[in-house]
Amino acid sequence: MPVSSDPGSDSDAAGDLPVNELFYSLQGEGKLAGVPTVFIRTSGCNLRCWYCDSYHTSWEPTHAAMDVDGVLDDVRSHGDADHVVLTGGEPMMHEASVHLLERLDDAGYHVTVETNGTIYRDAPIDLASISPKLQNSTPTADRDPKGEGEWAERHEDRRIDTDALADLVETYDFQLKFVVTEASDMPEVNDLVARIREVADAPVRDDDVLLMPEGATRKRLNETRERVAELAMDHGYRYTPRLHVDLWNDAPET
Ligand code: SF4
């Protein structure tokens, strides 16, 4: 299939979606961990987390432009799954995501949208999996995978939008998922949860707040998971595993 490296060039303009990969697996994270799911991974992101585990949707975006009918046909070809995850990249960047979500809803799928929480769109979403990015995500010069440091300031300016977070929390069933590395991340998590509770006209329960260990490989998860599990217990939040990493390490299409 034709592959482009510019998610804006031939996708939204034509009403198509830039799709990096579409595959069947188990949901690895969050409240629905373990559920068989078709994943639609869009390309393009408005952030650049240094640890991004979908590098080819952010730092070096690649995709095929697919129309919504084509995406639906591919989803249906995966047979028994009732669950679909629309992920990225940042899927809410694309107007065509709304059209796709409407079609998936009409077809009766339960749909989770995985978003970084900086963009709100009105669409039929069964679970908004919102992952606000902490300071530990910023691609400072020493952590930038491209070694250029040119995204640090833009990323820092964009990574938290409390209005968008409030809209998402008020509109959808949601989970707030934080990628945590160290205990030193927790004051920022607590502060952000408090800010969202202040601005959102909807309850945010402690078990809506998920701590997920940083690590896209088994080796790295071995270093972070126990620490993050203990932090979840200390703070009364929920721990989420990364089942797909436990099962398949960093294999693509998992
Ligand atoms: S927000 Fe998500 S997709 Fe975008 S750079 Fe960060 S981890 Fe990657």
PDB file of C-alpha atoms and ligand atoms in Angstrom:
ATOM      1  CA  MET A   1       0.000   0.000   0.000  1.00  0.00           C
ATOM      2  CA  PRO A   2       1.208   3.547  -0.632  1.00  0.00           C
ATOM      3  CA  VAL A   3       3.089   4.977   2.298  1.00  0.00           C
ATOM      4  CA  SER A   4       3.578   8.659   2.947  1.00  0.00           C
ATOM      5  CA  SER A   5       5.598  10.398   5.641  1.00  0.00           C
ATOM      6  CA  ASP A   6       3.429  13.490   5.989  1.00  0.00           C
ATOM      7  CA  PRO A   7       0.154  12.802   7.837  1.00  0.00           C
ATOM      8  CA  GLY A   8      -1.295  16.104   6.687  1.00  0.00           C
ATOM      9  CA  SER A   9      -0.544  15.808   2.993  1.00  0.00           C
ATOM     10  CA  ASP A  10      -2.993  13.327   1.540  1.00  0.00           C
ATOM     11  CA  SER A  11      -5.149  12.261   4.452  1.00  0.00           C
ATOM     12  CA  ASP A  12      -7.573  14.715   6.046  1.00  0.00           C
ATOM     13  CA  ALA A  13      -7.799  16.842   2.937  1.00  0.00           C
ATOM     14  CA  ALA A  14      -9.335  13.905   1.096  1.00  0.00           C
ATOM     15  CA  GLY A  15     -11.394  12.768   4.111  1.00  0.00           C
ATOM     16  CA  ASP A  16      -9.035   9.838   4.518  1.00  0.00           C
ATOM     17  CA  LEU A  17      -7.285   8.714   7.647  1.00  0.00           C
ATOM     18  CA  PRO A  18      -3.488   8.289   7.874  1.00  0.00           C
ATOM     19  CA  VAL A  19      -3.256   4.708   9.148  1.00  0.00           C
ATOM     20  CA  ASN A  20       0.112   3.496  10.382  1.00  0.00           C
ATOM     21  CA  GLU A  21      -1.083  -0.024  11.244  1.00  0.00           C
ATOM     22  CA  LEU A  22      -4.276  -1.984  11.814  1.00  0.00           C
ATOM     23  CA  PHE A  23      -4.080  -5.252  13.711  1.00  0.00           C
ATOM     24  CA  TYR A  24      -5.810  -7.649  16.094  1.00  0.00           C
ATOM     25  CA  SER A  25      -4.368  -8.207  19.554  1.00  0.00           C
ATOM     26  CA  LEU A  26      -5.228  -7.945  23.249  1.00  0.00           C
ATOM     27  CA  GLN A  27      -5.757  -4.573  24.849  1.00  0.00           C
ATOM     28  CA  GLY A  28      -2.638  -4.358  26.971  1.00  0.00           C
ATOM     29  CA  GLU A  29      -3.415  -1.410  29.225  1.00  0.00           C
ATOM     30  CA  GLY A  30      -6.101   0.128  31.386  1.00  0.00           C
ATOM     31  CA  LYS A  31      -9.569  -0.940  32.521  1.00  0.00           C
ATOM     32  CA  LEU A  32     -10.045  -3.255  29.526  1.00  0.00           C
ATOM     33  CA  ALA A  33      -6.631  -4.965  29.688  1.00  0.00           C
ATOM     34  CA  GLY A  34      -6.861  -8.475  28.271  1.00  0.00           C
ATOM     35  CA  VAL A  35      -9.858  -7.847  25.999  1.00  0.00           C
ATOM     36  CA  PRO A  36      -9.442  -9.003  22.353  1.00  0.00           C
ATOM     37  CA  THR A  37      -9.349  -5.820  20.309  1.00  0.00           C
ATOM     38  CA  VAL A  38      -8.782  -4.483  16.822  1.00  0.00           C
ATOM     39  CA  PHE A  39      -6.314  -1.602  16.919  1.00  0.00           C
ATOM     40  CA  ILE A  40      -6.369   1.227  14.400  1.00  0.00           C
ATOM     41  CA  ARG A  41      -3.181   3.224  14.813  1.00  0.00           C
ATOM     42  CA  THR A  42      -3.278   6.608  13.124  1.00  0.00           C
ATOM     43  CA  SER A  43      -0.143   8.490  12.213  1.00  0.00           C
ATOM     44  CA  GLY A  44       0.739  12.017  13.301  1.00  0.00           C
ATOM     45  CA  CYS A  45       1.058  13.535  16.753  1.00  0.00           C
ATOM     46  CA  ASN A  46       1.110  17.076  18.096  1.00  0.00           C
ATOM     47  CA  LEU A  47       3.583  16.018  20.811  1.00  0.00           C
ATOM     48  CA  ARG A  48       6.991  14.305  20.809  1.00  0.00           C
ATOM     49  CA  CYS A  49       7.495  12.270  23.969  1.00  0.00           C
ATOM     50  CA  TRP A  50      11.091  11.040  24.039  1.00  0.00           C
ATOM     51  CA  TYR A  51       9.942   7.555  25.069  1.00  0.00           C
ATOM     52  CA  CYS A  52       7.177   7.297  22.452  1.00  0.00           C
ATOM     53  CA  ASP A  53       6.582   3.595  21.776  1.00  0.00           C
ATOM     54  CA  SER A  54       5.027   4.333  18.374  1.00  0.00           C
ATOM     55  CA  TYR A  55       7.943   6.235  16.861  1.00  0.00           C
ATOM     56  CA  HIS A  56       6.562   5.933  13.336  1.00  0.00           C
ATOM     57  CA  THR A  57       3.444   7.884  14.279  1.00  0.00           C
ATOM     58  CA  SER A  58       5.278  10.777  15.908  1.00  0.00           C
ATOM     59  CA  TRP A  59       9.004  11.277  15.324  1.00  0.00           C
ATOM     60  CA  GLU A  60       8.971   9.734  11.851  1.00  0.00           C
ATOM     61  CA  PRO A  61       5.323   9.438  10.843  1.00  0.00           C
ATOM     62  CA  THR A  62       4.515   6.919   8.124  1.00  0.00           C
ATOM     63  CA  HIS A  63       1.137   5.717   7.010  1.00  0.00           C
ATOM     64  CA  ALA A  64      -1.184   4.728   4.219  1.00  0.00           C
ATOM     65  CA  ALA A  65      -4.121   7.067   3.564  1.00  0.00           C
ATOM     66  CA  MET A  66      -7.252   4.932   3.967  1.00  0.00           C
ATOM     67  CA  ASP A  67     -10.864   5.884   3.487  1.00  0.00           C
ATOM     68  CA  VAL A  68     -13.307   5.089   6.260  1.00  0.00           C
ATOM     69  CA  ASP A  69     -14.978   2.260   4.317  1.00  0.00           C
ATOM     70  CA  GLY A  70     -11.588   0.610   3.838  1.00  0.00           C
ATOM     71  CA  VAL A  71     -10.803   0.886   7.546  1.00  0.00           C
ATOM     72  CA  LEU A  72     -14.186  -0.634   8.444  1.00  0.00           C
ATOM     73  CA  ASP A  73     -13.652  -3.522   6.015  1.00  0.00           C
ATOM     74  CA  ASP A  74     -10.300  -4.237   7.643  1.00  0.00           C
ATOM     75  CA  VAL A  75     -11.825  -4.090  11.136  1.00  0.00           C
ATOM     76  CA  ARG A  76     -14.588  -6.517  10.106  1.00  0.00           C
ATOM     77  CA  SER A  77     -12.017  -8.891   8.602  1.00  0.00           C
ATOM     78  CA  HIS A  78     -10.750  -9.525  12.125  1.00  0.00           C
ATOM     79  CA  GLY A  79     -13.879 -11.476  12.869  1.00  0.00           C
ATOM     80  CA  ASP A  80     -14.882 -11.924  16.459  1.00  0.00           C
ATOM     81  CA  ALA A  81     -13.675  -8.715  18.097  1.00  0.00           C
ATOM     82  CA  ASP A  82     -16.354  -6.448  19.589  1.00  0.00           C
ATOM     83  CA  HIS A  83     -13.788  -3.938  20.802  1.00  0.00           C
ATOM     84  CA  VAL A  84     -11.878  -1.424  18.754  1.00  0.00           C
ATOM     85  CA  VAL A  85      -9.150   0.930  19.913  1.00  0.00           C
ATOM     86  CA  LEU A  86      -8.447   4.078  17.927  1.00  0.00           C
ATOM     87  CA  THR A  87      -4.953   5.097  18.879  1.00  0.00           C
ATOM     88  CA  GLY A  88      -1.911   6.878  17.507  1.00  0.00           C
ATOM     89  CA  GLY A  89      -0.077   9.081  17.359  1.00  0.00           C
ATOM     90  CA  GLU A  90      -2.836  11.418  18.390  1.00  0.00           C
ATOM     91  CA  PRO A  91      -6.041  10.229  16.659  1.00  0.00           C
ATOM     92  CA  MET A  92      -8.016  13.345  17.603  1.00  0.00           C
ATOM     93  CA  MET A  93      -5.797  15.430  15.307  1.00  0.00           C
ATOM     94  CA  HIS A  94      -7.758  14.081  12.359  1.00  0.00           C
ATOM     95  CA  GLU A  95     -11.243  15.235  11.395  1.00  0.00           C
ATOM     96  CA  ALA A  96     -11.710  11.864   9.653  1.00  0.00           C
ATOM     97  CA  SER A  97     -11.474  10.157  13.067  1.00  0.00           C
ATOM     98  CA  VAL A  98     -14.917  11.558  13.927  1.00  0.00           C
ATOM     99  CA  HIS A  99     -16.428  10.060  10.785  1.00  0.00           C
ATOM    100  CA  LEU A 100     -14.791   6.715  11.526  1.00  0.00           C
ATOM    101  CA  LEU A 101     -16.028   6.772  15.136  1.00  0.00           C
ATOM    102  CA  GLU A 102     -19.587   7.400  13.930  1.00  0.00           C
ATOM    103  CA  ARG A 103     -19.383   4.452  11.550  1.00  0.00           C
ATOM    104  CA  LEU A 104     -17.907   2.151  14.203  1.00  0.00           C
ATOM    105  CA  ASP A 105     -20.681   3.188  16.594  1.00  0.00           C
ATOM    106  CA  ASP A 106     -23.337   2.483  13.945  1.00  0.00           C
ATOM    107  CA  ALA A 107     -21.784  -0.961  13.445  1.00  0.00           C
ATOM    108  CA  GLY A 108     -22.099  -1.696  17.187  1.00  0.00           C
ATOM    109  CA  TYR A 109     -18.460  -1.754  18.230  1.00  0.00           C
ATOM    110  CA  HIS A 110     -17.291  -0.676  21.678  1.00  0.00           C
ATOM    111  CA  VAL A 111     -14.622   1.905  20.927  1.00  0.00           C
ATOM    112  CA  THR A 112     -11.817   3.187  23.114  1.00  0.00           C
ATOM    113  CA  VAL A 113      -9.963   6.282  21.949  1.00  0.00           C
ATOM    114  CA  GLU A 114      -6.426   6.626  23.276  1.00  0.00           C
ATOM    115  CA  THR A 115      -5.551  10.311  23.385  1.00  0.00           C
ATOM    116  CA  ASN A 116      -2.948  12.566  24.948  1.00  0.00           C
ATOM    117  CA  GLY A 117      -5.796  14.797  26.158  1.00  0.00           C
ATOM    118  CA  THR A 118      -4.849  17.967  24.300  1.00  0.00           C
ATOM    119  CA  ILE A 119      -7.639  17.866  21.675  1.00  0.00           C
ATOM    120  CA  TYR A 120     -11.379  17.498  22.243  1.00  0.00           C
ATOM    121  CA  ARG A 121     -13.775  16.417  19.503  1.00  0.00           C
ATOM    122  CA  ASP A 122     -17.444  15.559  19.780  1.00  0.00           C
ATOM    123  CA  ALA A 123     -17.775  11.919  18.696  1.00  0.00           C
ATOM    124  CA  PRO A 124     -19.285   8.620  19.864  1.00  0.00           C
ATOM    125  CA  ILE A 125     -16.588   7.290  22.196  1.00  0.00           C
ATOM    126  CA  ASP A 126     -17.294   4.516  24.726  1.00  0.00           C
ATOM    127  CA  LEU A 127     -14.084   4.957  26.703  1.00  0.00           C
ATOM    128  CA  ALA A 128     -11.711   7.906  26.473  1.00  0.00           C
ATOM    129  CA  SER A 129      -8.316   6.686  27.597  1.00  0.00           C
ATOM    130  CA  ILE A 130      -6.660   9.984  28.377  1.00  0.00           C
ATOM    131  CA  SER A 131      -2.912  10.012  28.893  1.00  0.00           C
ATOM    132  CA  PRO A 132      -1.731  13.496  29.853  1.00  0.00           C
ATOM    133  CA  LYS A 133       1.999  13.782  29.436  1.00  0.00           C
ATOM    134  CA  LEU A 134       4.166  14.622  32.438  1.00  0.00           C
ATOM    135  CA  GLN A 135       7.400  16.606  32.460  1.00  0.00           C
ATOM    136  CA  ASN A 136       9.195  13.254  32.251  1.00  0.00           C
ATOM    137  CA  SER A 137       8.016  13.030  28.616  1.00  0.00           C
ATOM    138  CA  THR A 138       9.759  16.166  27.349  1.00  0.00           C
ATOM    139  CA  PRO A 139      12.434  15.440  24.730  1.00  0.00           C
ATOM    140  CA  THR A 140      15.247  17.463  26.239  1.00  0.00           C
ATOM    141  CA  ALA A 141      18.435  17.531  24.150  1.00  0.00           C
ATOM    142  CA  ASP A 142      19.974  14.609  26.059  1.00  0.00           C
ATOM    143  CA  ARG A 143      16.863  12.428  25.548  1.00  0.00           C
ATOM    144  CA  ASP A 144      15.692  13.472  22.087  1.00  0.00           C
ATOM    145  CA  PRO A 145      15.773  10.309  19.926  1.00  0.00           C
ATOM    146  CA  LYS A 146      16.869  12.421  16.972  1.00  0.00           C
ATOM    147  CA  GLY A 147      19.482  14.246  19.034  1.00  0.00           C
ATOM    148  CA  GLU A 148      18.291  17.650  17.805  1.00  0.00           C
ATOM    149  CA  GLY A 149      16.368  19.007  20.803  1.00  0.00           C
ATOM    150  CA  GLU A 150      14.138  21.057  18.519  1.00  0.00           C
ATOM    151  CA  TRP A 151      10.825  19.717  19.919  1.00  0.00           C
ATOM    152  CA  ALA A 152      11.406  20.322  23.639  1.00  0.00           C
ATOM    153  CA  GLU A 153       9.822  23.786  23.814  1.00  0.00           C
ATOM    154  CA  ARG A 154       6.855  23.003  21.521  1.00  0.00           C
ATOM    155  CA  HIS A 155       6.162  19.773  23.407  1.00  0.00           C
ATOM    156  CA  GLU A 156       6.350  21.538  26.774  1.00  0.00           C
ATOM    157  CA  ASP A 157       3.947  24.299  25.613  1.00  0.00           C
ATOM    158  CA  ARG A 158       1.375  21.838  24.291  1.00  0.00           C
ATOM    159  CA  ARG A 159       1.427  18.843  26.587  1.00  0.00           C
ATOM    160  CA  ILE A 160      -1.275  19.974  29.076  1.00  0.00           C
ATOM    161  CA  ASP A 161      -4.550  21.631  28.070  1.00  0.00           C
ATOM    162  CA  THR A 162      -6.871  21.693  31.078  1.00  0.00           C
ATOM    163  CA  ASP A 163      -9.872  22.881  29.029  1.00  0.00           C
ATOM    164  CA  ALA A 164      -9.578  19.903  26.672  1.00  0.00           C
ATOM    165  CA  LEU A 165      -9.047  17.570  29.637  1.00  0.00           C
ATOM    166  CA  ALA A 166     -12.168  18.928  31.361  1.00  0.00           C
ATOM    167  CA  ASP A 167     -14.254  18.513  28.188  1.00  0.00           C
ATOM    168  CA  LEU A 168     -13.081  14.919  27.755  1.00  0.00           C
ATOM    169  CA  VAL A 169     -13.753  14.016  31.397  1.00  0.00           C
ATOM    170  CA  GLU A 170     -17.205  15.636  31.372  1.00  0.00           C
ATOM    171  CA  THR A 171     -18.311  14.048  28.108  1.00  0.00           C
ATOM    172  CA  TYR A 172     -17.048  10.475  28.124  1.00  0.00           C
ATOM    173  CA  ASP A 173     -16.480   7.469  30.343  1.00  0.00           C
ATOM    174  CA  PHE A 174     -12.786   7.852  30.877  1.00  0.00           C
ATOM    175  CA  GLN A 175      -9.585   6.712  32.471  1.00  0.00           C
ATOM    176  CA  LEU A 176      -6.686   9.044  33.207  1.00  0.00           C
ATOM    177  CA  LYS A 177      -3.505   7.137  32.480  1.00  0.00           C
ATOM    178  CA  PHE A 178      -0.127   8.444  33.558  1.00  0.00           C
ATOM    179  CA  VAL A 179       3.201   6.996  32.443  1.00  0.00           C
ATOM    180  CA  VAL A 180       5.300   6.967  35.601  1.00  0.00           C
ATOM    181  CA  THR A 181       9.015   6.359  36.003  1.00  0.00           C
ATOM    182  CA  GLU A 182       9.926   7.529  39.497  1.00  0.00           C
ATOM    183  CA  ALA A 183       8.374   8.615  42.795  1.00  0.00           C
ATOM    184  CA  SER A 184       9.414  12.126  41.812  1.00  0.00           C
ATOM    185  CA  ASP A 185       6.686  12.054  39.108  1.00  0.00           C
ATOM    186  CA  MET A 186       3.920  11.796  41.712  1.00  0.00           C
ATOM    187  CA  PRO A 187       3.631  15.428  42.878  1.00  0.00           C
ATOM    188  CA  GLU A 188       2.953  16.376  39.252  1.00  0.00           C
ATOM    189  CA  VAL A 189       0.354  13.575  38.897  1.00  0.00           C
ATOM    190  CA  ASN A 190      -1.373  14.648  42.111  1.00  0.00           C
ATOM    191  CA  ASP A 191      -1.293  18.304  41.087  1.00  0.00           C
ATOM    192  CA  LEU A 192      -2.755  17.591  37.652  1.00  0.00           C
ATOM    193  CA  VAL A 193      -5.504  15.348  39.071  1.00  0.00           C
ATOM    194  CA  ALA A 194      -6.378  18.153  41.508  1.00  0.00           C
ATOM    195  CA  ARG A 195      -6.486  20.709  38.675  1.00  0.00           C
ATOM    196  CA  ILE A 196      -8.759  18.483  36.569  1.00  0.00           C
ATOM    197  CA  ARG A 197     -11.058  17.926  39.568  1.00  0.00           C
ATOM    198  CA  GLU A 198     -11.212  21.696  40.003  1.00  0.00           C
ATOM    199  CA  VAL A 199     -12.148  22.545  36.413  1.00  0.00           C
ATOM    200  CA  ALA A 200     -14.221  19.510  35.378  1.00  0.00           C
ATOM    201  CA  ASP A 201     -17.889  19.319  36.181  1.00  0.00           C
ATOM    202  CA  ALA A 202     -17.688  15.540  36.642  1.00  0.00           C
ATOM    203  CA  PRO A 203     -16.250  13.339  39.380  1.00  0.00           C
ATOM    204  CA  VAL A 204     -12.719  11.974  38.976  1.00  0.00           C
ATOM    205  CA  ARG A 205     -12.437   8.971  41.303  1.00  0.00           C
ATOM    206  CA  ASP A 206      -9.090   7.646  42.477  1.00  0.00           C
ATOM    207  CA  ASP A 207      -9.687   4.437  40.533  1.00  0.00           C
ATOM    208  CA  ASP A 208     -10.182   6.446  37.336  1.00  0.00           C
ATOM    209  CA  VAL A 209      -6.509   7.421  37.751  1.00  0.00           C
ATOM    210  CA  LEU A 210      -4.140   4.783  36.409  1.00  0.00           C
ATOM    211  CA  LEU A 211      -0.400   4.615  36.919  1.00  0.00           C
ATOM    212  CA  MET A 212       1.405   2.804  34.124  1.00  0.00           C
ATOM    213  CA  PRO A 213       5.104   1.950  34.373  1.00  0.00           C
ATOM    214  CA  GLU A 214       7.308   3.570  31.739  1.00  0.00           C
ATOM    215  CA  GLY A 215       8.922   0.964  29.497  1.00  0.00           C
ATOM    216  CA  ALA A 216       8.333  -0.344  25.991  1.00  0.00           C
ATOM    217  CA  THR A 217      10.510  -3.454  26.493  1.00  0.00           C
ATOM    218  CA  ARG A 218      10.425  -6.270  29.055  1.00  0.00           C
ATOM    219  CA  LYS A 219      13.892  -5.256  30.205  1.00  0.00           C
ATOM    220  CA  ARG A 220      12.837  -1.683  30.943  1.00  0.00           C
ATOM    221  CA  LEU A 221       9.518  -2.750  32.522  1.00  0.00           C
ATOM    222  CA  ASN A 222      11.419  -5.038  34.877  1.00  0.00           C
ATOM    223  CA  GLU A 223      13.125  -1.902  36.157  1.00  0.00           C
ATOM    224  CA  THR A 224       9.992   0.215  36.613  1.00  0.00           C
ATOM    225  CA  ARG A 225       6.921  -1.960  37.271  1.00  0.00           C
ATOM    226  CA  GLU A 226       7.429  -2.827  40.944  1.00  0.00           C
ATOM    227  CA  ARG A 227       8.241   0.764  41.845  1.00  0.00           C
ATOM    228  CA  VAL A 228       5.114   2.025  40.063  1.00  0.00           C
ATOM    229  CA  ALA A 229       2.902  -0.696  41.620  1.00  0.00           C
ATOM    230  CA  GLU A 230       4.034   0.468  45.061  1.00  0.00           C
ATOM    231  CA  LEU A 231       3.338   4.099  44.141  1.00  0.00           C
ATOM    232  CA  ALA A 232      -0.201   3.109  43.091  1.00  0.00           C
ATOM    233  CA  MET A 233      -0.786   1.502  46.480  1.00  0.00           C
ATOM    234  CA  ASP A 234       0.749   4.455  48.338  1.00  0.00           C
ATOM    235  CA  HIS A 235      -1.484   6.985  46.558  1.00  0.00           C
ATOM    236  CA  GLY A 236      -4.698   4.940  46.241  1.00  0.00           C
ATOM    237  CA  TYR A 237      -4.618   5.036  42.435  1.00  0.00           C
ATOM    238  CA  ARG A 238      -4.963   2.083  40.108  1.00  0.00           C
ATOM    239  CA  TYR A 239      -1.973   0.252  38.608  1.00  0.00           C
ATOM    240  CA  THR A 240      -2.176  -0.766  35.001  1.00  0.00           C
ATOM    241  CA  PRO A 241       0.049  -3.434  33.487  1.00  0.00           C
ATOM    242  CA  ARG A 242       1.431  -3.357  29.945  1.00  0.00           C
ATOM    243  CA  LEU A 243       0.288  -6.852  29.051  1.00  0.00           C
ATOM    244  CA  HIS A 244       1.400  -6.632  25.432  1.00  0.00           C
ATOM    245  CA  VAL A 245       4.982  -5.895  26.557  1.00  0.00           C
ATOM    246  CA  ASP A 246       4.870  -8.750  29.084  1.00  0.00           C
ATOM    247  CA  LEU A 247       3.577 -11.116  26.392  1.00  0.00           C
ATOM    248  CA  TRP A 248       5.349  -9.973  23.251  1.00  0.00           C
ATOM    249  CA  ASN A 249       8.083  -7.553  24.349  1.00  0.00           C
ATOM    250  CA  ASP A 250       8.387  -4.785  21.729  1.00  0.00           C
ATOM    251  CA  ALA A 251       7.153  -6.781  18.710  1.00  0.00           C
ATOM    252  CA  PRO A 252       5.248  -4.689  16.151  1.00  0.00           C
ATOM    253  CA  GLU A 253       1.453  -5.060  15.818  1.00  0.00           C
ATOM    254  CA  THR A 254       0.931  -6.009  19.461  1.00  0.00           C
TER     255      THR A 254
HETATM  256  S1  SF4 B   1       1.531  11.691  22.853  1.00  0.00           S
HETATM  257 FE1  SF4 B   1       1.617   9.465  22.536  1.00  0.00          FE
HETATM  258  S2  SF4 B   1       1.926   9.190  20.320  1.00  0.00           S
HETATM  259 FE2  SF4 B   1       2.366  11.343  20.794  1.00  0.00          FE
HETATM  260  S3  SF4 B   1       4.596  11.369  21.083  1.00  0.00           S
HETATM  261 FE3  SF4 B   1       3.647  11.088  23.115  1.00  0.00          FE
HETATM  262  S4  SF4 B   1       3.601   8.855  23.426  1.00  0.00           S
HETATM  263 FE4  SF4 B   1       3.941   9.229  21.220  1.00  0.00          FE
END
